[in-house]
PDB file of C-alpha atoms in Angstrom:
ATOM      1  CA  MET A   1      -0.462  28.739  26.618  1.00  0.00           C
ATOM      2  CA  LYS A   2      -0.171  32.252  28.381  1.00  0.00           C
ATOM      3  CA  THR A   3       0.696  35.117  26.200  1.00  0.00           C
ATOM      4  CA  GLY A   4       0.389  37.860  28.944  1.00  0.00           C
ATOM      5  CA  LYS A   5       0.717  41.485  28.616  1.00  0.00           C
ATOM      6  CA  LEU A   6       3.976  43.635  28.805  1.00  0.00           C
ATOM      7  CA  HIS A   7       2.429  47.195  29.778  1.00  0.00           C
ATOM      8  CA  LEU A   8       5.056  48.701  31.952  1.00  0.00           C
ATOM      9  CA  THR A   9       8.114  47.161  29.938  1.00  0.00           C
ATOM     10  CA  ARG A  10       6.439  47.574  26.460  1.00  0.00           C
ATOM     11  CA  ARG A  11       5.908  51.301  27.209  1.00  0.00           C
ATOM     12  CA  ASN A  12       9.649  51.469  28.494  1.00  0.00           C
ATOM     13  CA  ALA A  13      10.786  49.855  25.282  1.00  0.00           C
ATOM     14  CA  LEU A  14       8.850  52.458  23.022  1.00  0.00           C
ATOM     15  CA  LEU A  15      10.437  55.446  25.130  1.00  0.00           C
ATOM     16  CA  GLY A  16      13.694  53.719  24.646  1.00  0.00           C
ATOM     17  CA  MET A  17      13.307  53.144  20.867  1.00  0.00           C
ATOM     18  CA  SER A  18      12.108  56.687  20.717  1.00  0.00           C
ATOM     19  CA  GLY A  19      15.380  57.873  22.338  1.00  0.00           C
ATOM     20  CA  SER A  20      17.333  55.646  19.705  1.00  0.00           C
ATOM     21  CA  LEU A  21      15.571  57.425  16.919  1.00  0.00           C
ATOM     22  CA  ILE A  22      16.542  60.875  18.140  1.00  0.00           C
ATOM     23  CA  ALA A  23      20.237  59.826  18.646  1.00  0.00           C
ATOM     24  CA  ALA A  24      20.638  57.510  15.448  1.00  0.00           C
ATOM     25  CA  PRO A  25      21.323  60.273  12.844  1.00  0.00           C
ATOM     26  CA  ALA A  26      24.201  61.829  15.260  1.00  0.00           C
ATOM     27  CA  LEU A  27      25.469  57.962  15.832  1.00  0.00           C
ATOM     28  CA  VAL A  28      25.505  57.140  12.235  1.00  0.00           C
ATOM     29  CA  SER A  29      27.393  60.420  11.288  1.00  0.00           C
ATOM     30  CA  SER A  30      29.919  59.651  14.253  1.00  0.00           C
ATOM     31  CA  ALA A  31      30.453  56.002  12.720  1.00  0.00           C
ATOM     32  CA  LEU A  32      30.975  57.398   9.498  1.00  0.00           C
ATOM     33  CA  ALA A  33      33.764  59.796  10.606  1.00  0.00           C
ATOM     34  CA  ASP A  34      35.056  57.099  12.969  1.00  0.00           C
ATOM     35  CA  ASN A  35      36.740  54.870  10.524  1.00  0.00           C
ATOM     36  CA  HIS A  36      38.778  52.841  13.342  1.00  0.00           C
ATOM     37  CA  GLY A  37      38.483  49.004  12.536  1.00  0.00           C
ATOM     38  CA  SER A  38      38.120  46.562  15.071  1.00  0.00           C
ATOM     39  CA  THR A  39      38.762  47.316  18.720  1.00  0.00           C
ATOM     40  CA  ASP A  40      38.283  44.768  21.922  1.00  0.00           C
ATOM     41  CA  TYR A  41      35.008  46.655  22.483  1.00  0.00           C
ATOM     42  CA  THR A  42      34.014  46.258  18.816  1.00  0.00           C
ATOM     43  CA  ASN A  43      34.921  42.279  18.572  1.00  0.00           C
ATOM     44  CA  LYS A  44      33.118  41.580  21.646  1.00  0.00           C
ATOM     45  CA  THR A  45      29.935  43.423  20.600  1.00  0.00           C
ATOM     46  CA  LEU A  46      30.219  41.950  17.167  1.00  0.00           C
ATOM     47  CA  THR A  47      30.523  38.477  18.781  1.00  0.00           C
ATOM     48  CA  ILE A  48      27.347  38.570  20.596  1.00  0.00           C
ATOM     49  CA  SER A  49      25.197  41.162  18.506  1.00  0.00           C
ATOM     50  CA  PRO A  50      25.005  39.316  15.213  1.00  0.00           C
ATOM     51  CA  PHE A  51      24.604  35.987  17.236  1.00  0.00           C
ATOM     52  CA  SER A  52      21.675  37.652  18.695  1.00  0.00           C
ATOM     53  CA  LEU A  53      20.308  38.806  15.235  1.00  0.00           C
ATOM     54  CA  ALA A  54      20.632  35.322  13.832  1.00  0.00           C
ATOM     55  CA  ILE A  55      18.581  33.570  16.658  1.00  0.00           C
ATOM     56  CA  SER A  56      16.120  36.397  16.733  1.00  0.00           C
ATOM     57  CA  GLU A  57      15.648  35.686  13.202  1.00  0.00           C
ATOM     58  CA  MET A  58      14.952  32.212  13.870  1.00  0.00           C
ATOM     59  CA  ALA A  59      12.651  32.993  16.679  1.00  0.00           C
ATOM     60  CA  THR A  60      10.471  35.224  14.537  1.00  0.00           C
ATOM     61  CA  MET A  61       9.818  31.976  12.540  1.00  0.00           C
ATOM     62  CA  LYS A  62       9.798  29.375  15.295  1.00  0.00           C
ATOM     63  CA  ALA A  63       8.572  30.918  18.555  1.00  0.00           C
ATOM     64  CA  SER A  64       5.248  29.356  19.628  1.00  0.00           C
ATOM     65  CA  ASN A  65       4.296  32.104  22.080  1.00  0.00           C
ATOM     66  CA  PRO A  66       3.564  35.570  20.543  1.00  0.00           C
ATOM     67  CA  LEU A  67       5.219  37.593  23.338  1.00  0.00           C
ATOM     68  CA  VAL A  68       8.457  35.734  22.355  1.00  0.00           C
ATOM     69  CA  ARG A  69       7.924  36.346  18.659  1.00  0.00           C
ATOM     70  CA  GLN A  70       7.429  39.986  19.491  1.00  0.00           C
ATOM     71  CA  PHE A  71      10.567  40.334  21.502  1.00  0.00           C
ATOM     72  CA  ALA A  72      12.257  38.672  18.594  1.00  0.00           C
ATOM     73  CA  GLU A  73      11.275  41.125  16.106  1.00  0.00           C
ATOM     74  CA  LEU A  74      12.338  44.142  18.361  1.00  0.00           C
ATOM     75  CA  GLU A  75      15.653  42.542  18.917  1.00  0.00           C
ATOM     76  CA  ARG A  76      16.267  41.614  15.429  1.00  0.00           C
ATOM     77  CA  GLU A  77      15.731  45.138  14.355  1.00  0.00           C
ATOM     78  CA  GLU A  78      17.861  46.427  16.879  1.00  0.00           C
ATOM     79  CA  GLN A  79      20.931  43.979  16.565  1.00  0.00           C
ATOM     80  CA  ALA A  80      20.791  44.584  12.917  1.00  0.00           C
ATOM     81  CA  ALA A  81      21.145  48.502  13.387  1.00  0.00           C
ATOM     82  CA  VAL A  82      23.785  47.948  16.041  1.00  0.00           C
ATOM     83  CA  SER A  83      25.737  45.644  13.715  1.00  0.00           C
ATOM     84  CA  MET A  84      25.543  48.148  10.720  1.00  0.00           C
ATOM     85  CA  VAL A  85      26.775  51.053  12.958  1.00  0.00           C
ATOM     86  CA  ILE A  86      29.443  49.310  14.313  1.00  0.00           C
ATOM     87  CA  GLU A  87      30.572  47.597  10.910  1.00  0.00           C
ATOM     88  CA  SER A  88      30.512  50.959   9.254  1.00  0.00           C
ATOM     89  CA  THR A  89      33.474  52.145  11.189  1.00  0.00           C
ATOM     90  CA  GLY A  90      35.532  49.262   9.319  1.00  0.00           C
ATOM     91  CA  ALA A  91      35.101  46.800  12.302  1.00  0.00           C
ATOM     92  CA  THR A  92      34.285  43.192  10.810  1.00  0.00           C
ATOM     93  CA  PRO A  93      32.398  40.502  13.082  1.00  0.00           C
ATOM     94  CA  PRO A  94      34.876  37.716  14.245  1.00  0.00           C
ATOM     95  CA  PRO A  95      33.953  34.169  13.705  1.00  0.00           C
ATOM     96  CA  ARG A  96      30.989  32.957  15.824  1.00  0.00           C
ATOM     97  CA  PRO A  97      32.604  30.876  18.780  1.00  0.00           C
ATOM     98  CA  THR A  98      32.068  27.071  19.186  1.00  0.00           C
ATOM     99  CA  ALA A  99      29.940  27.656  22.073  1.00  0.00           C
ATOM    100  CA  LEU A 100      27.425  30.042  20.635  1.00  0.00           C
ATOM    101  CA  GLU A 101      27.286  27.828  17.454  1.00  0.00           C
ATOM    102  CA  ASP A 102      26.287  24.754  19.711  1.00  0.00           C
ATOM    103  CA  ILE A 103      23.793  26.919  21.131  1.00  0.00           C
ATOM    104  CA  TYR A 104      22.642  28.067  17.851  1.00  0.00           C
ATOM    105  CA  LYS A 105      22.248  24.285  16.800  1.00  0.00           C
ATOM    106  CA  LYS A 106      20.307  23.534  20.086  1.00  0.00           C
ATOM    107  CA  LEU A 107      17.952  26.210  19.234  1.00  0.00           C
ATOM    108  CA  GLU A 108      17.409  24.972  15.599  1.00  0.00           C
ATOM    109  CA  ALA A 109      16.574  21.357  16.974  1.00  0.00           C
ATOM    110  CA  ALA A 110      14.095  22.837  19.603  1.00  0.00           C
ATOM    111  CA  SER A 111      10.474  23.365  18.887  1.00  0.00           C
ATOM    112  CA  GLY A 112       7.264  24.834  20.911  1.00  0.00           C
ATOM    113  CA  ASP A 113       7.793  25.720  24.282  1.00  0.00           C
ATOM    114  CA  ASP A 114      11.185  24.206  24.530  1.00  0.00           C
ATOM    115  CA  PHE A 115      12.371  26.690  21.845  1.00  0.00           C
ATOM    116  CA  ASP A 116      10.629  29.828  23.437  1.00  0.00           C
ATOM    117  CA  ARG A 117      12.237  28.897  26.887  1.00  0.00           C
ATOM    118  CA  LEU A 118      15.601  28.255  25.410  1.00  0.00           C
ATOM    119  CA  TYR A 119      15.579  31.435  23.093  1.00  0.00           C
ATOM    120  CA  ILE A 120      14.630  33.475  26.108  1.00  0.00           C
ATOM    121  CA  SER A 121      17.212  32.086  28.481  1.00  0.00           C
ATOM    122  CA  THR A 122      19.632  32.425  25.888  1.00  0.00           C
ATOM    123  CA  GLU A 123      18.732  36.208  25.180  1.00  0.00           C
ATOM    124  CA  ILE A 124      19.125  36.910  29.003  1.00  0.00           C
ATOM    125  CA  THR A 125      22.337  35.440  29.169  1.00  0.00           C
ATOM    126  CA  GLY A 126      23.545  37.409  26.028  1.00  0.00           C
ATOM    127  CA  HIS A 127      21.898  40.746  27.291  1.00  0.00           C
ATOM    128  CA  GLU A 128      23.992  40.118  30.475  1.00  0.00           C
ATOM    129  CA  ASP A 129      27.125  39.564  28.529  1.00  0.00           C
ATOM    130  CA  LEU A 130      26.576  42.528  26.358  1.00  0.00           C
ATOM    131  CA  LEU A 131      25.887  44.671  29.257  1.00  0.00           C
ATOM    132  CA  ALA A 132      29.103  43.648  30.887  1.00  0.00           C
ATOM    133  CA  VAL A 133      30.783  44.689  27.548  1.00  0.00           C
ATOM    134  CA  GLN A 134      28.782  48.016  27.319  1.00  0.00           C
ATOM    135  CA  THR A 135      29.220  49.309  30.739  1.00  0.00           C
ATOM    136  CA  PRO A 136      32.869  49.988  30.888  1.00  0.00           C
ATOM    137  CA  GLU A 137      32.411  51.818  27.635  1.00  0.00           C
ATOM    138  CA  ALA A 138      29.577  53.852  28.412  1.00  0.00           C
ATOM    139  CA  GLY A 139      29.928  57.602  29.258  1.00  0.00           C
ATOM    140  CA  LYS A 140      33.738  57.730  28.381  1.00  0.00           C
ATOM    141  CA  LYS A 141      35.097  61.076  27.362  1.00  0.00           C
ATOM    142  CA  PRO A 142      36.047  61.919  24.466  1.00  0.00           C
ATOM    143  CA  VAL A 143      32.856  60.403  22.672  1.00  0.00           C
ATOM    144  CA  ASN A 144      33.439  58.343  19.711  1.00  0.00           C
ATOM    145  CA  VAL A 145      31.280  55.649  18.217  1.00  0.00           C
ATOM    146  CA  ASP A 146      32.054  52.998  20.612  1.00  0.00           C
ATOM    147  CA  VAL A 147      31.295  55.076  23.416  1.00  0.00           C
ATOM    148  CA  ALA A 148      27.733  56.587  21.727  1.00  0.00           C
ATOM    149  CA  THR A 149      26.867  53.137  20.881  1.00  0.00           C
ATOM    150  CA  ALA A 150      27.838  51.770  24.327  1.00  0.00           C
ATOM    151  CA  THR A 151      25.936  54.435  26.029  1.00  0.00           C
ATOM    152  CA  ILE A 152      22.698  54.086  24.266  1.00  0.00           C
ATOM    153  CA  LEU A 153      22.889  50.223  24.486  1.00  0.00           C
ATOM    154  CA  VAL A 154      23.230  50.099  28.311  1.00  0.00           C
ATOM    155  CA  ALA A 155      19.708  51.878  28.469  1.00  0.00           C
ATOM    156  CA  PHE A 156      18.293  49.288  25.946  1.00  0.00           C
ATOM    157  CA  ILE A 157      19.763  46.308  27.536  1.00  0.00           C
ATOM    158  CA  HIS A 158      18.213  47.319  30.934  1.00  0.00           C
ATOM    159  CA  THR A 159      15.016  47.609  29.403  1.00  0.00           C
ATOM    160  CA  HIS A 160      15.228  44.282  27.514  1.00  0.00           C
ATOM    161  CA  LEU A 161      16.212  42.409  30.896  1.00  0.00           C
ATOM    162  CA  ALA A 162      13.140  43.410  32.134  1.00  0.00           C
ATOM    163  CA  MET A 163      11.111  42.622  29.145  1.00  0.00           C
ATOM    164  CA  LEU A 164      12.824  39.103  29.170  1.00  0.00           C
ATOM    165  CA  ALA A 165      12.312  38.523  32.930  1.00  0.00           C
ATOM    166  CA  GLU A 166       8.618  39.319  32.523  1.00  0.00           C
ATOM    167  CA  ILE A 167       8.415  36.961  29.472  1.00  0.00           C
ATOM    168  CA  ARG A 168      10.283  34.212  31.476  1.00  0.00           C
ATOM    169  CA  LYS A 169       7.651  34.722  34.258  1.00  0.00           C
ATOM    170  CA  GLN A 170       4.981  34.123  31.776  1.00  0.00           C
ATOM    171  CA  ILE A 171       5.981  31.277  29.820  1.00  0.00           C
ATOM    172  CA  GLY A 172       7.357  29.456  32.700  1.00  0.00           C
TER     173      GLY A 172
END
């Protein structure tokens, strides 16, 4: 089993996380002041984010590769924070779509290297989908919690996609 290393992408992830720690207080303050309930943006984000959180929680227990487990731990923490910030505005997650529920069940049934590959593949697809939701919202004016969240997430998603590509390469 390859465990590999993520020197450059790990460094980028740490830089990205440190940036989020600087921005987090302002984002939470903005979220608390921006009580607006569900929007198309929040519905789409709260479809993907809690799903990624759920499968990442599963991966922290089931992943056989240490890199996969490490990514899952980082992803779990980030998605918990994203959901908390968005839900603090009054938005509520929509029900999980059938297609995502089917993937969840496939992940539950998988094990070992098969689980690792399916989890990483699912995370790549999810991050690409999430990027498509965040990009149009990022950088808009005036800045509200949706715009601030999207702007921060775009950088994270790019970093995560680089990490995921490297992990995929290493696990085959």
